[in-house]
Structures are given as structure tokens and as C-alpha cells.
């Protein structure tokens, strides 16, 4: 075993003997992992020492929560499993808010957390550094499962099982703990040569697809809500085919943004919080809901009162009928929509009934509904906001991936952002602050490993940016091609707006903040401050640069009026 100086917690004597840390690294590499995010810690040093003998690329964040966001962004951008290494106690606990986002959004991750030595575990309180009564219990609310590995020989199988669980729908993060001595003690286990992890099959039941086809074959006004599960299940092709067969209008939730072509004649885009869209969905005689719980945002803040029947498809059985009764089909969205598409074609559902919304074609209903939304927005004092979002969209290349924090710009993006050939990522699952920039760092790192264009855009407010401002050091250290747009309105803008609307005044929403340009430059990251009307040109110039850069816009943006409060 490596000896430690108790005063410094640093190794005093090395060894060439393989140990448990090597098994972790070897297994991850055999499973296809390329990159690991995290921060070193005393009990995890065996992991990091082993990485020096392997081929994993390590990205060291400055805060563990941001490491979790980065692993999340890596996974979303690449479709691969994000890998996170954590230390014990405070390090592990600091990651939990980031893991909540991954868990809520269904992002596959393998989290390897170190633990205190085995003889300190349990109810005993030995006073060991970072000791918790039950560390993995802290992760129970934000991960699919938690494992404690007590013997090095169990490491490869445990990681392989965790990887399998992470990629099996419903996808999500899986937690593994390995005590310090298990990582450091010499082992007899031979090097890991191969590891196989395949997602568990999660197909729909045949009789449920048959019943869904029966409903849809007689539906005059079918409509579709495409949630985040549609994208996670890679069901876009089947969704398009089904929508065209049924001539069904399709609306995407914030998580589903990009699952259906934005400019398609059946696309209601993503204006899910608009009463005009709620009216259309309520009028559908059969509503297909894919990968969504019909939760707060999707239901226009629980004002949605559908009059027709609902077919709800979700990989997570707890989601089915959680908000509305319906025909619940527990299945991976990709498998379910492929089966439904084939069954509808075989049944000739496209020709079974005339699709008419009270004498109006579905395509015209879509066109009229979008026109009503546009007119409603233009009737409000939102010219600056509409131009600001349009300028960003025009500046961002069609295939660029974007990462949005919980800020007013992102709330606009949920509804108005056309992802085109890129991908739209936001923290709408758990809704925590600080997601955008570290997730974008992870996304850009991941895209570089796949050989794809790796420049990405992160969008934050001044409040949310302070959660992850330290990651400017990470971006600089690894020369990550991420452009960070910070919209500085002097406080928590959306909370300010909510409080003024509800109480007539805002309390505790105003913030002292740094000079973001000088702060970025102090990290060695180029930055510029521009007026709102210059944001497009500033972004275009930043996209052409190398490495990280920052664009700051000082402006106060407003949200469009909430329709769920309308009489």
C-alpha cells in the first residue's frame, strides 16, 4: 500500500504495483471512455495516479458541481457516457446539484466517488477527514442507483454494470463508491482487456401499440407533444414519419427542442407556454405525448385541460399518467415510435380518416396559431428582446451546439430557438443555476474528441454566471473553444420580474457583480463588452477566434407576458 504522510496527505513512497485505481481506468477505457471530469482529492488520489498510466483525458474543473455539469454537457453533445471522478465528503456533496440536472434530464453518466478506508465505514465515527454516515445515501435522490465496492476484484464488473444501467432507458447518472484503500492496495487481478455494456431492451408492448393505432386511425385532430425523451431516444426520424402520416401538428417542449423540423408545415415550434398553443392541444381528439410528464412548463403551468384522449410514451414508468390519465406505454421513445410508425403504415392509418380541425386543415391550424403567437408578441413592448434573440440566432452557425443557463435569454430560447442542425441544451430539467458555461466546456471537449466542429456557445445571466465564473480557468487551461455570452442586467432578472409582477416590488434580487471583461482578461481569456444591437457581430467575431472568449452585454431583457395568468 502507498504510505501517506498524515500531515500532508501526500504519497511518500510510490510503487509500480497495479492497484484498484488501475482497474477503474482500464475498465473505463475498455468501455470506450475517452474523457473524465472532476477534481482530485485525498481519498481519490489512487484514481488520479492510475490515470497517469492510462489514456484517459482529464479535465480538471474548479468546483465539483461544475465538473458534473461538464460531464453532462459532454454526454449531451456527443451521445456518449459522461464520466465524473469525485473525492469524498464535501467534494462528493458539492456535485449533487449538477447530478440532479442530469438525473432529471436523463443524461447517462458514470460517477466514481472515492470513500474513506473500509474500516471507517458504517455507524462508527472515527473522525476521519470527509467522513459521512452514509455518503452514497446523499446521492440517492439524484442518481439511478448507488454501489459501494469493497474489493478490488469487483471493480470491473461494477463499472460495467453501472455503464449498462446509465445507457439503458430511462438513461441517467449512476453512482459508484470505492474506498481509499481499495483504490491503493496492490491487486492480483490481471489488466482489463475488454468490457461490454449494451443498453437493456425497452420495447413497447404489442397490444398497447395496437390500441394506439386503433385510436389514431379514427382521430380527426391528432396532435403530438415531443419531449426530451424523443431526443434521448433518437426518435426524430420516426416522429417525422408519424406526424406526416397523421398530418398531426407537433410542438416541442424545451427538452424536446430540435426533435422536429422547426419550419415544417406541421411544426408548432416550441411555444409551449402560449395559450394559443394550449388551445390547439386541448382541442386534439388524440394527443400523443412522447418523453414528457406533461409537467409544469409543458402544461402551461398546469392550466392545460385536454378534452381528447392521451397516448403517453415514456421510458420512466413513474412518469406515465403522473399528471393526466391516458394510455401509458412504458418504452424507450425510439423503439416505441419506430413500432408505432410501422404499425400505422401497415394499418393504412394515413388514409383512414379525413384530418380536419373543424373544417380547417392541420397545416392551416399550425400557420394560424403561429401567426397569433407572433401578433401577441408584437402587441407587447418586446422589440428589443425579439431583435436580440434574432441577432443571436443569425450569428450562430446552423450546426453549432448551444448551452443555456437559467436566465431570461434561455427562457426566450425555450420557446423561440430554432436549433437547425445543431442542438439546444438547457438546464430545464432541475432548473439550477450555473449550468450553461461548464456544460458548454464539456460539450466542446467532447466534440473535439469526435472530430466534429467543436466551437460552442454558452449563454448566462450575470447571476448564473457567478456560479461558474471560476471555470474560466478551466477553459483557459485546456484552451476550450467556447464562447460565453453573459447578459448582465444587474441581478436575478427573472426573479426580479416575477416579484414585481406578484408583489409590486422586488426584494433581494439585485447583485453587486464584477467587471466581467476585466475578470475574464485576468484569467487570460479575451473578452469584450458590446451594446445589445452589436451582439450579433460580436458573436460572429468571437466564433472565428481560437480558444475561449467572452462577450458581455449590459441590458435589461423582459419576458413575454405569461398566458397562464390570463382570464
XYZ file of C-alpha atoms in Angstrom:
567
model
C 0.000 0.000 0.000
C 1.215 3.557 -0.662
C 2.269 5.210 2.565
C 0.892 8.652 3.373
C 2.349 11.415 5.470
C -0.609 12.185 7.755
C 0.412 15.826 7.900
C 0.282 16.432 4.156
C -1.887 13.569 2.895
C 0.687 13.222 0.118
C 2.305 9.964 -1.029
C 5.718 9.397 0.478
C 6.559 6.178 -1.302
C 5.469 5.037 -4.754
C 5.073 1.580 -6.227
C 4.868 0.084 -9.683
C 2.366 -2.494 -8.445
C -1.030 -2.202 -10.109
C -3.888 -1.324 -7.792
C -7.637 -0.718 -7.716
C -7.260 2.653 -9.409
C -5.754 0.928 -12.425
C -8.789 -1.352 -12.638
C -11.078 1.678 -12.735
C -9.124 3.336 -15.536
C -8.669 0.137 -17.523
C -12.362 -0.736 -17.331
C -13.474 2.738 -18.380
C -11.096 2.699 -21.330
C -12.330 -0.759 -22.353
C -15.904 0.563 -22.301
C -14.963 3.408 -24.632
C -14.463 6.315 -22.243
C -12.126 8.994 -23.557
C -12.526 11.877 -21.130
C -13.022 12.254 -17.374
C -14.120 15.344 -15.462
C -13.533 16.052 -11.799
C -11.224 17.389 -9.106
C -8.532 15.409 -7.230
C -8.965 14.723 -3.526
C -7.096 12.886 -0.800
C -9.115 9.676 -0.851
C -9.273 9.695 -4.675
C -5.540 10.009 -5.334
C -5.374 6.371 -6.396
C -7.740 7.171 -9.267
C -5.685 10.097 -10.455
C -2.368 8.317 -10.135
C -3.773 5.478 -12.258
C -4.888 7.928 -14.936
C -1.239 8.835 -15.377
C -0.640 5.272 -16.568
C -3.641 5.228 -18.884
C -5.022 7.104 -21.863
C -7.981 8.961 -20.384
C -8.021 12.715 -20.953
C -8.705 14.522 -17.694
C -10.413 17.918 -17.489
C -9.991 19.475 -14.057
C -12.782 21.859 -13.104
C -12.598 24.273 -10.185
C -15.827 23.261 -8.427
C -17.259 19.736 -8.316
C -20.750 20.870 -9.271
C -19.287 22.343 -12.442
C -17.468 19.052 -13.083
C -20.873 17.352 -13.018
C -22.313 19.940 -15.403
C -19.315 19.453 -17.701
C -19.742 15.666 -17.782
C -23.433 16.273 -18.507
C -22.612 18.631 -21.381
C -20.067 16.165 -22.754
C -22.709 13.453 -22.854
C -25.400 15.627 -24.432
C -23.063 16.940 -27.118
C -21.604 13.560 -28.099
C -24.256 10.999 -27.181
C -21.587 9.188 -25.145
C -21.429 8.471 -21.417
C -20.075 11.277 -19.260
C -17.563 10.177 -16.622
C -17.029 12.020 -13.345
C -14.391 11.412 -10.649
C -15.166 12.761 -7.174
C -13.434 12.941 -3.863
C -15.167 12.184 -0.568
C -17.433 14.229 1.677
C -17.549 17.878 0.609
C -16.343 17.058 -2.912
C -18.988 14.414 -3.421
C -21.748 16.519 -1.885
C -20.854 19.595 -3.937
C -21.604 17.666 -7.142
C -25.197 16.822 -6.243
C -26.970 19.822 -7.804
C -25.248 19.080 -11.115
C -26.229 15.435 -10.859
C -29.834 16.446 -10.189
C -29.920 18.106 -13.616
C -28.500 15.006 -15.294
C -30.954 12.760 -13.446
C -33.958 14.940 -14.241
C -32.995 15.197 -17.911
C -31.923 11.575 -18.430
C -28.231 12.127 -19.169
C -26.109 8.943 -18.987
C -23.155 9.346 -16.632
C -20.907 7.098 -14.563
C -19.849 8.765 -11.315
C -16.885 7.256 -9.476
C -16.621 8.707 -5.974
C -13.872 7.811 -3.567
C -14.584 6.846 0.026
C -12.757 6.789 3.315
C -10.967 3.495 4.084
C -13.191 0.488 4.672
C -12.529 0.313 8.380
C -14.058 3.774 8.813
C -17.370 2.952 7.130
C -20.575 2.256 8.967
C -22.033 3.767 12.100
C -18.639 4.286 13.749
C -17.341 7.836 13.926
C -13.568 7.599 13.735
C -13.118 11.270 12.977
C -11.684 10.593 9.540
C -11.371 13.525 7.162
C -14.515 13.932 4.992
C -16.335 11.143 6.851
C -20.112 10.871 6.342
C -22.519 8.412 7.942
C -23.577 7.142 4.507
C -22.154 9.085 1.608
C -23.963 7.211 -1.156
C -27.305 7.848 0.560
C -26.747 11.522 -0.228
C -26.764 10.665 -3.932
C -29.922 8.549 -3.802
C -32.202 11.390 -4.927
C -30.090 12.372 -7.928
C -28.796 9.107 -9.404
C -30.391 5.939 -10.765
C -28.533 3.695 -8.333
C -25.613 3.662 -5.910
C -22.970 0.981 -5.360
C -20.215 0.558 -2.772
C -17.275 -1.552 -3.964
C -15.480 -3.274 -1.089
C -12.979 -5.432 -3.003
C -10.813 -4.552 -5.987
C -11.848 -7.699 -7.851
C -15.378 -6.316 -8.014
C -14.403 -3.061 -9.716
C -14.545 -4.092 -13.411
C -17.935 -5.779 -13.149
C -19.385 -2.944 -11.071
C -18.308 -0.290 -13.569
C -19.525 -2.387 -16.479
C -22.915 -2.810 -14.787
C -23.087 0.898 -13.973
C -22.311 1.809 -17.582
C -25.036 -0.548 -18.784
C -27.532 0.985 -16.398
C -26.554 4.534 -17.344
C -27.224 3.956 -21.065
C -30.402 1.908 -20.576
C -33.613 3.912 -20.866
C -34.535 5.784 -18.851
C -30.943 6.936 -19.017
C -29.253 8.749 -16.176
C -26.261 9.016 -13.847
C -25.138 6.003 -11.796
C -23.038 6.321 -8.622
C -20.130 4.059 -7.608
C -18.084 4.455 -4.405
C -14.655 2.946 -3.886
C -12.818 3.270 -0.549
C -9.345 4.754 -0.477
C -7.604 1.517 0.486
C -9.382 -0.451 -2.263
C -8.046 2.058 -4.800
C -4.499 1.937 -3.396
C -3.850 -1.638 -2.273
C -1.854 -3.877 -4.649
C -4.002 -6.374 -6.583
C -3.682 -9.752 -8.229
C -6.427 -9.039 -10.804
C -4.969 -9.043 -14.334
C -5.325 -5.967 -16.572
C -8.790 -5.437 -18.020
C -8.707 -6.284 -21.722
C -12.346 -5.892 -22.699
C -15.650 -4.828 -21.232
C -19.073 -4.892 -22.810
C -22.042 -2.742 -21.896
C -25.180 -2.830 -24.002
C -28.379 -0.993 -23.174
C -31.224 -3.124 -21.925
C -34.020 -3.554 -24.433
C -37.070 -1.420 -23.628
C -39.649 -2.047 -26.375
C -43.363 -1.221 -26.205
C -45.891 -3.935 -25.544
C -47.578 -5.097 -28.752
C -51.153 -4.746 -27.507
C -50.513 -1.144 -26.469
C -49.207 -0.197 -29.904
C -52.211 -1.943 -31.428
C -54.558 0.065 -29.212
C -52.745 3.307 -30.036
C -53.137 2.612 -33.758
C -56.847 1.990 -33.217
C -57.239 5.375 -31.555
C -55.181 7.202 -34.157
C -56.852 5.549 -37.132
C -60.126 7.245 -36.243
C -58.716 10.529 -34.949
C -59.676 13.638 -36.870
C -57.493 16.007 -34.864
C -54.366 14.181 -33.643
C -51.533 16.268 -32.219
C -48.120 15.484 -30.768
C -46.046 16.827 -27.878
C -42.382 15.883 -28.314
C -40.495 15.994 -25.020
C -36.878 15.433 -24.129
C -37.282 11.664 -24.296
C -37.758 11.989 -28.045
C -34.243 13.310 -28.429
C -32.733 10.894 -25.904
C -34.334 8.000 -27.772
C -33.106 9.338 -31.132
C -36.669 9.133 -32.354
C -36.639 12.155 -34.669
C -36.976 10.189 -37.915
C -39.923 8.131 -36.665
C -41.563 11.240 -35.208
C -41.415 12.986 -38.567
C -42.898 9.975 -40.348
C -45.745 9.597 -37.836
C -46.576 13.297 -37.928
C -46.736 13.280 -41.718
C -48.833 10.114 -41.825
C -51.332 11.580 -39.361
C -50.952 15.189 -40.517
C -50.598 15.904 -36.815
C -49.316 19.264 -35.546
C -46.186 18.820 -33.418
C -44.988 21.029 -30.589
C -41.652 20.507 -28.805
C -41.041 21.082 -25.115
C -37.835 22.884 -24.052
C -36.172 19.485 -23.629
C -37.540 18.308 -26.966
C -36.426 21.413 -28.841
C -34.938 20.205 -32.119
C -36.780 16.882 -32.222
C -38.984 18.118 -35.097
C -38.034 20.393 -38.006
C -38.722 23.972 -36.935
C -40.033 25.181 -40.295
C -42.103 22.099 -41.182
C -45.695 22.892 -42.127
C -46.869 20.836 -39.124
C -44.466 22.416 -36.632
C -45.916 24.470 -33.782
C -42.282 25.009 -32.870
C -41.710 25.312 -29.094
C -44.224 27.904 -27.939
C -45.422 25.524 -25.255
C -46.130 28.293 -22.717
C -48.518 30.139 -25.028
C -52.280 29.989 -24.613
C -52.844 29.773 -28.362
C -50.832 26.556 -28.425
C -52.567 25.265 -25.318
C -55.887 25.820 -27.108
C -54.778 23.682 -30.058
C -53.532 20.859 -27.840
C -56.702 20.916 -25.732
C -58.776 20.577 -28.908
C -56.936 17.463 -30.143
C -59.099 14.359 -30.035
C -55.987 12.191 -29.598
C -52.791 13.655 -28.160
C -49.521 11.717 -28.359
C -47.116 12.750 -25.580
C -43.571 11.458 -26.026
C -40.921 11.643 -23.321
C -42.705 14.239 -21.213
C -44.597 14.136 -17.926
C -46.902 16.984 -19.009
C -45.327 18.826 -16.126
C -45.309 22.462 -15.102
C -43.936 24.118 -18.240
C -45.376 21.670 -20.761
C -48.866 22.032 -19.282
C -48.573 25.849 -19.400
C -48.276 25.804 -15.613
C -50.996 23.204 -15.082
C -53.670 25.162 -16.933
C -53.791 22.548 -19.706
C -57.187 20.791 -19.769
C -57.227 18.326 -22.699
C -60.633 17.243 -23.940
C -59.393 14.298 -26.010
C -57.644 11.037 -25.224
C -53.938 10.890 -24.433
C -51.332 8.355 -25.528
C -48.290 8.828 -23.303
C -44.966 7.196 -24.170
C -42.107 7.283 -21.675
C -39.228 5.051 -20.615
C -39.752 6.019 -16.986
C -42.845 4.235 -15.606
C -43.261 6.796 -12.812
C -43.944 9.459 -15.442
C -46.868 7.666 -17.046
C -50.204 9.212 -16.058
C -48.440 11.257 -13.383
C -50.410 14.344 -14.405
C -53.119 13.107 -16.793
C -54.861 9.767 -17.353
C -54.162 8.112 -20.661
C -52.894 5.067 -22.499
C -49.467 4.732 -20.895
C -46.797 2.978 -22.944
C -43.614 2.325 -20.999
C -40.868 2.101 -23.587
C -37.823 3.789 -24.995
C -39.099 6.593 -27.233
C -37.025 5.446 -30.196
C -38.287 1.887 -30.021
C -41.871 2.938 -29.332
C -42.101 5.431 -32.182
C -40.441 3.033 -34.621
C -43.042 0.394 -33.712
C -45.893 2.903 -33.921
C -44.672 4.228 -37.259
C -44.535 0.724 -38.733
C -47.935 -0.215 -37.317
C -49.600 2.947 -38.627
C -48.174 2.315 -42.088
C -49.349 -1.288 -42.074
C -52.836 -0.228 -40.968
C -53.093 2.447 -43.627
C -53.867 4.997 -40.925
C -52.928 7.878 -43.195
C -55.968 7.215 -45.349
C -58.347 6.019 -42.668
C -59.954 9.365 -41.881
C -60.018 12.959 -43.052
C -57.833 15.152 -40.831
C -59.791 18.311 -40.201
C -59.849 20.747 -37.317
C -63.486 21.833 -37.562
C -63.202 22.445 -41.289
C -59.646 23.773 -41.210
C -56.663 21.755 -42.384
C -53.977 20.846 -39.822
C -51.435 22.807 -41.802
C -53.596 25.929 -41.691
C -54.191 25.458 -37.961
C -50.430 25.489 -37.474
C -49.977 28.544 -39.665
C -52.789 30.447 -37.946
C -51.596 29.524 -34.455
C -48.054 30.702 -35.139
C -49.432 33.930 -36.578
C -51.479 34.501 -33.420
C -48.393 33.975 -31.245
C -46.408 36.392 -33.404
C -49.155 39.008 -33.211
C -49.415 38.631 -29.438
C -45.673 39.148 -29.012
C -45.664 42.136 -31.327
C -48.504 43.701 -29.350
C -46.211 43.838 -26.307
C -43.211 46.112 -25.853
C -40.718 43.416 -26.841
C -38.958 44.794 -29.924
C -35.562 44.770 -28.179
C -35.973 41.189 -26.963
C -37.170 39.875 -30.315
C -34.277 41.523 -32.149
C -31.754 40.392 -29.528
C -32.746 36.734 -29.887
C -32.953 37.013 -33.676
C -29.468 38.543 -33.831
C -28.031 35.699 -31.761
C -29.750 33.117 -33.929
C -28.469 34.759 -37.106
C -24.914 34.856 -35.760
C -24.757 31.241 -34.553
C -23.767 28.755 -37.287
C -26.540 26.333 -38.210
C -24.683 23.297 -36.831
C -23.395 24.872 -33.612
C -24.496 23.435 -30.274
C -25.676 25.915 -27.647
C -25.878 25.652 -23.851
C -28.259 27.882 -21.911
C -28.319 28.741 -18.231
C -31.421 29.626 -16.231
C -31.694 33.208 -17.431
C -34.218 35.338 -19.300
C -32.457 34.741 -22.622
C -32.787 30.996 -22.071
C -36.465 31.317 -21.210
C -36.891 33.028 -24.555
C -34.776 30.295 -26.130
C -37.068 27.578 -24.777
C -39.813 28.973 -26.977
C -38.166 30.733 -29.919
C -34.839 28.993 -30.615
C -34.605 27.112 -33.902
C -31.818 24.580 -33.262
C -31.403 23.956 -37.025
C -28.661 21.351 -37.484
C -27.183 21.999 -34.044
C -28.509 21.047 -30.650
C -30.171 23.158 -27.954
C -29.235 22.275 -24.367
C -30.605 23.922 -21.253
C -30.977 23.278 -17.541
C -34.747 22.953 -17.657
C -34.712 19.507 -16.023
C -33.854 20.566 -12.473
C -33.582 24.279 -13.153
C -30.429 25.010 -11.162
C -28.204 27.996 -11.850
C -24.697 27.722 -13.249
C -25.258 25.057 -15.921
C -24.501 26.904 -19.152
C -20.762 27.594 -19.134
C -19.387 24.374 -17.568
C -21.753 22.255 -19.672
C -20.524 24.083 -22.756
C -16.923 23.367 -21.744
C -17.769 19.659 -21.501
C -19.631 19.778 -24.791
C -16.752 21.428 -26.623
C -14.227 18.964 -25.172
C -16.445 16.089 -26.239
C -16.940 17.405 -29.760
C -13.168 17.754 -30.152
C -12.730 14.063 -29.333
C -15.221 13.109 -32.069
C -13.618 15.288 -34.718
C -16.732 17.455 -35.132
C -16.768 21.268 -35.165
C -16.142 21.987 -31.505
C -16.889 25.682 -31.032
C -19.978 26.031 -28.830
C -21.962 28.899 -27.331
C -22.876 29.285 -23.657
C -25.479 31.840 -22.567
C -25.771 33.023 -18.953
C -27.059 35.941 -16.946
C -24.817 37.843 -14.550
C -26.324 35.995 -11.586
C -25.969 32.496 -13.020
C -22.512 33.242 -14.433
C -21.136 33.798 -10.931
C -21.909 30.163 -10.107
C -19.346 29.063 -12.669
C -17.040 32.055 -13.130
C -14.086 30.046 -11.816
C -14.356 27.755 -14.820
C -12.762 30.487 -16.921
C -9.561 28.966 -15.523
C -10.598 25.540 -16.798
C -11.458 26.893 -20.237
C -8.119 28.701 -20.421
C -6.081 25.780 -19.106
C -7.490 23.399 -21.687
C -7.896 26.032 -24.435
C -11.550 25.043 -24.860
C -13.297 26.604 -27.890
C -16.297 28.023 -26.053
C -17.812 31.469 -26.480
C -19.580 32.680 -23.339
C -22.299 35.288 -23.738
C -23.075 36.970 -20.402
C -26.219 39.094 -20.369
C -25.692 41.447 -17.429
C -28.853 43.020 -16.032
C -27.555 43.652 -12.514
C -29.355 40.900 -10.676
C -31.537 37.832 -10.862
C -33.601 39.238 -13.705
C -36.353 36.660 -13.948
C -36.890 36.635 -10.167
C -36.987 40.416 -10.193
C -39.699 40.278 -12.846
C -41.664 37.598 -11.010
C -41.571 39.518 -7.725
C -42.568 42.828 -9.264
C -45.449 41.091 -11.025
C -46.610 39.318 -7.880
C -45.851 41.824 -5.133
C -45.254 45.148 -6.847
C -41.597 45.225 -5.833
C -38.550 43.002 -5.841
C -36.546 42.053 -2.763
C -33.020 40.596 -2.640
C -32.741 40.264 -6.414
C -30.128 42.988 -7.028
C -26.477 41.931 -7.193
C -23.081 43.517 -6.945
C -21.038 41.970 -9.701
C -17.545 42.288 -11.143
C -16.387 43.902 -14.325
C -16.806 40.719 -16.339
C -14.485 41.869 -19.113
C -11.597 42.652 -16.753
C -12.269 39.475 -14.789
C -12.150 37.294 -17.912
C -8.984 39.049 -19.052
C -7.391 38.381 -15.669
C -7.754 34.670 -16.487
C -6.124 35.288 -19.856
C -9.449 34.930 -21.677
C -10.251 37.578 -24.330
C -13.452 39.489 -23.607
C -15.435 42.409 -24.956
C -18.409 44.467 -23.852
C -20.929 45.412 -26.536
C -24.294 47.099 -26.808
C -27.360 44.873 -27.352
C -27.614 45.858 -31.017
C -23.987 44.749 -31.548
C -24.330 41.252 -30.085
C -24.592 39.504 -33.444
C -21.414 40.948 -34.894
C -19.544 40.394 -31.628
C -20.524 36.741 -31.560
C -19.528 36.208 -35.197
C -16.078 37.621 -34.479
C -15.742 35.521 -31.315
C -16.669 32.340 -33.169
C -13.718 32.903 -35.512
C -11.193 33.097 -32.667
C -9.200 30.322 -31.048
C -9.834 29.047 -27.518
C -12.285 30.552 -25.019
C -13.686 34.075 -25.167
C -16.396 36.137 -23.509
C -18.967 38.614 -24.807
C -20.725 40.802 -22.223
C -23.946 42.673 -22.957
C -25.338 45.024 -20.339
C -29.077 45.182 -20.908
C -32.365 44.526 -19.183
C -34.483 41.993 -21.068
C -38.124 41.286 -20.335
C -40.126 38.110 -20.698
C -43.214 37.897 -22.879
C -46.435 38.095 -20.898
C -47.427 34.806 -19.233
C -50.625 33.458 -20.762
C -51.404 31.028 -17.951
C -52.427 34.039 -15.850
C -54.847 35.340 -18.478
C -58.522 35.406 -17.540
